[in-house]
Amino acid sequence: QQQRKMDRPLKKTLILSDILQSGISSEALYQEVAGMVQKRGIEKIIGIGKNISENAGAFRVQEKLFFPSTEAFIQSQKWKNFHNELILLKGARAYHFEQINALIEERPHETVMEVDLDAVVHNFNFYKSKLSPEVKLVCMVKANAYGTGAVEVAKTLQYHRCDYLAVAVAEEGIALRNAGISIPTIVLNSEVNGFE
């Protein structure tokens, strides 16, 4: 079900202010704009301003909201309801749409991942105990130890006497060396210019 949500195209939303100094009547102007909106497949329009609000009937879209001012839109809290929408902001400078942009701009979520290095050591020792003493053990730390922190994981493995580390490219190996890791390191995708 989550995949189905992700596969759906984003709803096209237009936030549009009054168009100032067009040189034609408001009624004719917004009839023309409404035609362009429909032609472009806009599903939701949010009109901000006196003139566009007075011509709300011209817009034939699934969802429409109109506000007399940018402040009224912001105070309505309707901007909090945006989900899976591709939003075009088009406003005259007098409407200060940068305020709306600041509220709705996508912000990356901060994620904290904690790695239990004791569990890494436990797993390392478990597998090492299953091997004959003469068999060497290689631990893969490529791609920043799969996102868990290559240097931290490598230091832990080095302390617990891992025999070898493996990385994908020379730059990863160099980063480990620069961090004080001295275990022999295998570079899986070595390139000639990586030996310089």
PDB file of C-alpha atoms in Angstrom:
ATOM      1  CA  GLN A   1       0.000   0.000   0.000  1.00  0.00           C
ATOM      2  CA  GLN A   2       2.879   2.377   0.803  1.00  0.00           C
ATOM      3  CA  GLN A   3       4.381   1.658  -2.634  1.00  0.00           C
ATOM      4  CA  ARG A   4       1.052   2.503  -4.285  1.00  0.00           C
ATOM      5  CA  LYS A   5       1.056   5.880  -2.519  1.00  0.00           C
ATOM      6  CA  MET A   6       4.568   6.566  -3.752  1.00  0.00           C
ATOM      7  CA  ASP A   7       3.688   5.590  -7.328  1.00  0.00           C
ATOM      8  CA  ARG A   8       0.815   8.079  -7.555  1.00  0.00           C
ATOM      9  CA  PRO A   9       1.686  11.249  -9.424  1.00  0.00           C
ATOM     10  CA  LEU A  10       1.860  14.397  -7.340  1.00  0.00           C
ATOM     11  CA  LYS A  11      -1.231  16.591  -7.285  1.00  0.00           C
ATOM     12  CA  LYS A  12      -0.626  19.805  -9.245  1.00  0.00           C
ATOM     13  CA  THR A  13      -1.380  22.821  -7.076  1.00  0.00           C
ATOM     14  CA  LEU A  14      -1.193  26.484  -8.067  1.00  0.00           C
ATOM     15  CA  ILE A  15      -1.022  29.304  -5.539  1.00  0.00           C
ATOM     16  CA  LEU A  16      -1.748  32.476  -7.499  1.00  0.00           C
ATOM     17  CA  SER A  17      -2.087  36.097  -6.411  1.00  0.00           C
ATOM     18  CA  ASP A  18      -4.037  38.852  -8.098  1.00  0.00           C
ATOM     19  CA  ILE A  19      -2.412  39.700 -11.405  1.00  0.00           C
ATOM     20  CA  LEU A  20      -1.667  43.396 -11.263  1.00  0.00           C
ATOM     21  CA  GLN A  21      -1.581  45.836 -14.193  1.00  0.00           C
ATOM     22  CA  SER A  22      -2.702  43.383 -16.885  1.00  0.00           C
ATOM     23  CA  GLY A  23      -4.481  46.021 -18.929  1.00  0.00           C
ATOM     24  CA  ILE A  24      -7.667  43.949 -19.344  1.00  0.00           C
ATOM     25  CA  SER A  25     -10.778  43.560 -17.201  1.00  0.00           C
ATOM     26  CA  SER A  26     -10.577  41.229 -14.205  1.00  0.00           C
ATOM     27  CA  GLU A  27     -13.344  39.040 -15.598  1.00  0.00           C
ATOM     28  CA  ALA A  28     -11.618  38.564 -18.972  1.00  0.00           C
ATOM     29  CA  LEU A  29      -8.227  38.103 -17.325  1.00  0.00           C
ATOM     30  CA  TYR A  30      -9.326  35.359 -14.930  1.00  0.00           C
ATOM     31  CA  GLN A  31     -11.367  33.604 -17.640  1.00  0.00           C
ATOM     32  CA  GLU A  32      -8.132  33.386 -19.620  1.00  0.00           C
ATOM     33  CA  VAL A  33      -6.112  32.281 -16.580  1.00  0.00           C
ATOM     34  CA  ALA A  34      -8.746  29.658 -15.708  1.00  0.00           C
ATOM     35  CA  GLY A  35      -8.444  28.260 -19.228  1.00  0.00           C
ATOM     36  CA  MET A  36      -4.665  27.967 -18.860  1.00  0.00           C
ATOM     37  CA  VAL A  37      -5.070  26.314 -15.455  1.00  0.00           C
ATOM     38  CA  GLN A  38      -7.457  23.730 -16.871  1.00  0.00           C
ATOM     39  CA  LYS A  39      -5.265  23.122 -19.930  1.00  0.00           C
ATOM     40  CA  ARG A  40      -2.226  22.465 -17.705  1.00  0.00           C
ATOM     41  CA  GLY A  41      -4.059  19.893 -15.579  1.00  0.00           C
ATOM     42  CA  ILE A  42      -3.949  21.901 -12.357  1.00  0.00           C
ATOM     43  CA  GLU A  43      -6.073  20.058  -9.789  1.00  0.00           C
ATOM     44  CA  LYS A  44      -6.056  22.603  -6.988  1.00  0.00           C
ATOM     45  CA  ILE A  45      -5.883  26.392  -7.013  1.00  0.00           C
ATOM     46  CA  ILE A  46      -5.396  28.724  -4.104  1.00  0.00           C
ATOM     47  CA  GLY A  47      -6.177  32.289  -5.099  1.00  0.00           C
ATOM     48  CA  ILE A  48      -4.903  35.162  -3.002  1.00  0.00           C
ATOM     49  CA  GLY A  49      -6.231  38.671  -3.510  1.00  0.00           C
ATOM     50  CA  LYS A  50      -9.471  40.590  -3.945  1.00  0.00           C
ATOM     51  CA  ASN A  51      -9.770  40.335  -7.744  1.00  0.00           C
ATOM     52  CA  ILE A  52      -8.984  36.637  -8.111  1.00  0.00           C
ATOM     53  CA  SER A  53     -11.349  35.866  -5.219  1.00  0.00           C
ATOM     54  CA  GLU A  54     -14.154  37.799  -6.928  1.00  0.00           C
ATOM     55  CA  ASN A  55     -13.603  35.645 -10.040  1.00  0.00           C
ATOM     56  CA  ALA A  56     -13.435  32.279  -8.238  1.00  0.00           C
ATOM     57  CA  GLY A  57     -16.304  30.957 -10.361  1.00  0.00           C
ATOM     58  CA  ALA A  58     -14.130  31.048 -13.491  1.00  0.00           C
ATOM     59  CA  PHE A  59     -11.939  28.228 -12.181  1.00  0.00           C
ATOM     60  CA  ARG A  60     -13.152  24.694 -12.884  1.00  0.00           C
ATOM     61  CA  VAL A  61     -10.810  22.554 -10.815  1.00  0.00           C
ATOM     62  CA  GLN A  62     -11.256  19.734  -8.287  1.00  0.00           C
ATOM     63  CA  GLU A  63     -10.333  21.915  -5.345  1.00  0.00           C
ATOM     64  CA  LYS A  64     -10.215  25.682  -4.954  1.00  0.00           C
ATOM     65  CA  LEU A  65      -9.654  28.040  -2.061  1.00  0.00           C
ATOM     66  CA  PHE A  66      -9.568  31.829  -2.096  1.00  0.00           C
ATOM     67  CA  PHE A  67      -8.235  34.320   0.426  1.00  0.00           C
ATOM     68  CA  PRO A  68      -8.222  38.132   0.472  1.00  0.00           C
ATOM     69  CA  SER A  69      -4.553  38.309   1.463  1.00  0.00           C
ATOM     70  CA  THR A  70      -1.386  36.306   2.047  1.00  0.00           C
ATOM     71  CA  GLU A  71      -1.827  36.865   5.783  1.00  0.00           C
ATOM     72  CA  ALA A  72      -5.350  35.398   5.652  1.00  0.00           C
ATOM     73  CA  PHE A  73      -4.032  32.289   3.866  1.00  0.00           C
ATOM     74  CA  ILE A  74      -1.226  31.849   6.401  1.00  0.00           C
ATOM     75  CA  GLN A  75      -3.596  32.343   9.353  1.00  0.00           C
ATOM     76  CA  SER A  76      -6.022  29.784   7.907  1.00  0.00           C
ATOM     77  CA  GLN A  77      -3.375  27.087   8.445  1.00  0.00           C
ATOM     78  CA  LYS A  78      -4.503  25.479   5.145  1.00  0.00           C
ATOM     79  CA  TRP A  79      -0.841  25.300   4.103  1.00  0.00           C
ATOM     80  CA  LYS A  80      -0.374  22.562   6.701  1.00  0.00           C
ATOM     81  CA  ASN A  81      -2.648  20.286   4.646  1.00  0.00           C
ATOM     82  CA  PHE A  82      -0.320  19.933   1.652  1.00  0.00           C
ATOM     83  CA  HIS A  83       0.580  16.286   1.008  1.00  0.00           C
ATOM     84  CA  ASN A  84       2.091  14.761  -2.130  1.00  0.00           C
ATOM     85  CA  GLU A  85       1.627  17.976  -4.074  1.00  0.00           C
ATOM     86  CA  LEU A  86       3.695  19.736  -6.684  1.00  0.00           C
ATOM     87  CA  ILE A  87       3.153  23.389  -5.842  1.00  0.00           C
ATOM     88  CA  LEU A  88       3.719  26.384  -8.110  1.00  0.00           C
ATOM     89  CA  LEU A  89       3.791  29.749  -6.365  1.00  0.00           C
ATOM     90  CA  LYS A  90       3.088  32.673  -8.696  1.00  0.00           C
ATOM     91  CA  GLY A  91       2.523  35.980  -7.001  1.00  0.00           C
ATOM     92  CA  ALA A  92       3.079  39.673  -7.464  1.00  0.00           C
ATOM     93  CA  ARG A  93       5.820  41.025  -5.179  1.00  0.00           C
ATOM     94  CA  ALA A  94       3.246  42.977  -3.192  1.00  0.00           C
ATOM     95  CA  TYR A  95       1.821  39.659  -1.934  1.00  0.00           C
ATOM     96  CA  HIS A  96       5.085  38.525  -0.301  1.00  0.00           C
ATOM     97  CA  PHE A  97       4.793  34.876  -1.358  1.00  0.00           C
ATOM     98  CA  GLU A  98       8.255  34.280   0.108  1.00  0.00           C
ATOM     99  CA  GLN A  99       6.387  33.960   3.431  1.00  0.00           C
ATOM    100  CA  ILE A 100       4.343  31.085   2.003  1.00  0.00           C
ATOM    101  CA  ASN A 101       7.424  29.534   0.454  1.00  0.00           C
ATOM    102  CA  ALA A 102       9.183  29.518   3.834  1.00  0.00           C
ATOM    103  CA  LEU A 103       6.240  27.673   5.393  1.00  0.00           C
ATOM    104  CA  ILE A 104       5.774  24.992   2.741  1.00  0.00           C
ATOM    105  CA  GLU A 105       9.313  24.440   1.535  1.00  0.00           C
ATOM    106  CA  GLU A 106      10.258  20.791   1.859  1.00  0.00           C
ATOM    107  CA  ARG A 107      12.611  20.289   4.723  1.00  0.00           C
ATOM    108  CA  PRO A 108      14.696  17.167   4.986  1.00  0.00           C
ATOM    109  CA  HIS A 109      13.930  15.113   8.037  1.00  0.00           C
ATOM    110  CA  GLU A 110      16.752  14.793  10.469  1.00  0.00           C
ATOM    111  CA  THR A 111      17.409  11.178  11.263  1.00  0.00           C
ATOM    112  CA  VAL A 112      19.610   9.849  13.998  1.00  0.00           C
ATOM    113  CA  MET A 113      20.910   6.335  13.717  1.00  0.00           C
ATOM    114  CA  GLU A 114      22.658   4.747  16.636  1.00  0.00           C
ATOM    115  CA  VAL A 115      24.937   1.804  15.966  1.00  0.00           C
ATOM    116  CA  ASP A 116      25.446  -0.693  18.743  1.00  0.00           C
ATOM    117  CA  LEU A 117      29.179  -1.356  18.410  1.00  0.00           C
ATOM    118  CA  ASP A 118      28.920  -3.970  21.166  1.00  0.00           C
ATOM    119  CA  ALA A 119      26.558  -5.895  18.886  1.00  0.00           C
ATOM    120  CA  VAL A 120      29.067  -5.535  16.024  1.00  0.00           C
ATOM    121  CA  VAL A 121      31.775  -6.964  18.290  1.00  0.00           C
ATOM    122  CA  HIS A 122      29.457  -9.762  19.426  1.00  0.00           C
ATOM    123  CA  ASN A 123      28.690 -10.727  15.825  1.00  0.00           C
ATOM    124  CA  PHE A 124      32.364 -10.492  14.855  1.00  0.00           C
ATOM    125  CA  ASN A 125      33.398 -12.767  17.736  1.00  0.00           C
ATOM    126  CA  PHE A 126      30.563 -15.198  17.030  1.00  0.00           C
ATOM    127  CA  TYR A 127      31.638 -15.747  13.417  1.00  0.00           C
ATOM    128  CA  LYS A 128      35.312 -15.787  14.343  1.00  0.00           C
ATOM    129  CA  SER A 129      34.603 -18.550  16.885  1.00  0.00           C
ATOM    130  CA  LYS A 130      33.131 -20.711  14.116  1.00  0.00           C
ATOM    131  CA  LEU A 131      36.367 -20.574  12.079  1.00  0.00           C
ATOM    132  CA  SER A 132      39.607 -22.467  12.496  1.00  0.00           C
ATOM    133  CA  PRO A 133      42.337 -20.282  14.071  1.00  0.00           C
ATOM    134  CA  GLU A 134      44.348 -20.241  10.819  1.00  0.00           C
ATOM    135  CA  VAL A 135      41.388 -18.861   8.798  1.00  0.00           C
ATOM    136  CA  LYS A 136      41.471 -15.101   8.333  1.00  0.00           C
ATOM    137  CA  LEU A 137      38.386 -12.918   8.582  1.00  0.00           C
ATOM    138  CA  VAL A 138      37.526 -10.004   6.261  1.00  0.00           C
ATOM    139  CA  CYS A 139      34.979  -7.389   7.330  1.00  0.00           C
ATOM    140  CA  MET A 140      33.282  -5.207   4.740  1.00  0.00           C
ATOM    141  CA  VAL A 141      33.148  -1.482   5.548  1.00  0.00           C
ATOM    142  CA  LYS A 142      32.408  -0.090   2.083  1.00  0.00           C
ATOM    143  CA  ALA A 143      29.848   2.668   1.565  1.00  0.00           C
ATOM    144  CA  ASN A 144      30.696   4.166   4.962  1.00  0.00           C
ATOM    145  CA  ALA A 145      30.096   0.742   6.536  1.00  0.00           C
ATOM    146  CA  TYR A 146      26.697   0.729   4.833  1.00  0.00           C
ATOM    147  CA  GLY A 147      25.848   4.067   6.373  1.00  0.00           C
ATOM    148  CA  THR A 148      26.840   3.170   9.925  1.00  0.00           C
ATOM    149  CA  GLY A 149      30.190   5.009  10.000  1.00  0.00           C
ATOM    150  CA  ALA A 150      33.205   3.316   8.422  1.00  0.00           C
ATOM    151  CA  VAL A 151      35.835   4.877  10.684  1.00  0.00           C
ATOM    152  CA  GLU A 152      34.012   4.024  13.915  1.00  0.00           C
ATOM    153  CA  VAL A 153      33.259   0.465  12.802  1.00  0.00           C
ATOM    154  CA  ALA A 154      36.797  -0.030  11.450  1.00  0.00           C
ATOM    155  CA  LYS A 155      38.392   1.236  14.688  1.00  0.00           C
ATOM    156  CA  THR A 156      36.240  -1.161  16.677  1.00  0.00           C
ATOM    157  CA  LEU A 157      37.129  -4.087  14.410  1.00  0.00           C
ATOM    158  CA  GLN A 158      40.818  -3.179  14.497  1.00  0.00           C
ATOM    159  CA  TYR A 159      40.773  -3.128  18.311  1.00  0.00           C
ATOM    160  CA  HIS A 160      39.203  -6.607  18.311  1.00  0.00           C
ATOM    161  CA  ARG A 161      41.867  -7.936  15.922  1.00  0.00           C
ATOM    162  CA  CYS A 162      40.010  -8.186  12.641  1.00  0.00           C
ATOM    163  CA  ASP A 163      42.406  -9.566  10.002  1.00  0.00           C
ATOM    164  CA  TYR A 164      41.320  -7.528   6.963  1.00  0.00           C
ATOM    165  CA  LEU A 165      38.891  -4.817   5.963  1.00  0.00           C
ATOM    166  CA  ALA A 166      37.314  -4.453   2.529  1.00  0.00           C
ATOM    167  CA  VAL A 167      36.167  -1.274   0.804  1.00  0.00           C
ATOM    168  CA  ALA A 168      34.711  -0.570  -2.622  1.00  0.00           C
ATOM    169  CA  VAL A 169      37.072   2.126  -3.894  1.00  0.00           C
ATOM    170  CA  ALA A 170      40.540   3.460  -3.098  1.00  0.00           C
ATOM    171  CA  GLU A 171      39.187   6.716  -1.632  1.00  0.00           C
ATOM    172  CA  GLU A 172      37.441   4.742   1.098  1.00  0.00           C
ATOM    173  CA  GLY A 173      40.695   2.973   1.957  1.00  0.00           C
ATOM    174  CA  ILE A 174      42.580   6.278   2.013  1.00  0.00           C
ATOM    175  CA  ALA A 175      39.983   7.747   4.377  1.00  0.00           C
ATOM    176  CA  LEU A 176      40.493   4.799   6.735  1.00  0.00           C
ATOM    177  CA  ARG A 177      44.286   5.191   6.630  1.00  0.00           C
ATOM    178  CA  ASN A 178      43.964   8.915   7.301  1.00  0.00           C
ATOM    179  CA  ALA A 179      41.815   8.056  10.336  1.00  0.00           C
ATOM    180  CA  GLY A 180      44.565   5.834  11.760  1.00  0.00           C
ATOM    181  CA  ILE A 181      43.287   2.433  10.640  1.00  0.00           C
ATOM    182  CA  SER A 182      46.275   0.177   9.933  1.00  0.00           C
ATOM    183  CA  ILE A 183      44.600  -3.183   9.196  1.00  0.00           C
ATOM    184  CA  PRO A 184      45.362  -4.490   5.678  1.00  0.00           C
ATOM    185  CA  THR A 185      42.528  -3.245   3.485  1.00  0.00           C
ATOM    186  CA  ILE A 186      41.245  -4.813   0.280  1.00  0.00           C
ATOM    187  CA  VAL A 187      39.997  -2.431  -2.417  1.00  0.00           C
ATOM    188  CA  LEU A 188      37.381  -4.295  -4.461  1.00  0.00           C
ATOM    189  CA  ASN A 189      37.071  -1.897  -7.396  1.00  0.00           C
ATOM    190  CA  SER A 190      40.606  -0.670  -7.748  1.00  0.00           C
ATOM    191  CA  GLU A 191      41.504   1.589 -10.654  1.00  0.00           C
ATOM    192  CA  VAL A 192      44.966   2.339 -11.979  1.00  0.00           C
ATOM    193  CA  ASN A 193      44.742   6.027 -11.024  1.00  0.00           C
ATOM    194  CA  GLY A 194      43.734   4.977  -7.496  1.00  0.00           C
ATOM    195  CA  PHE A 195      47.306   3.835  -6.774  1.00  0.00           C
ATOM    196  CA  GLU A 196      48.766   7.341  -6.995  1.00  0.00           C
TER     197      GLU A 196
END
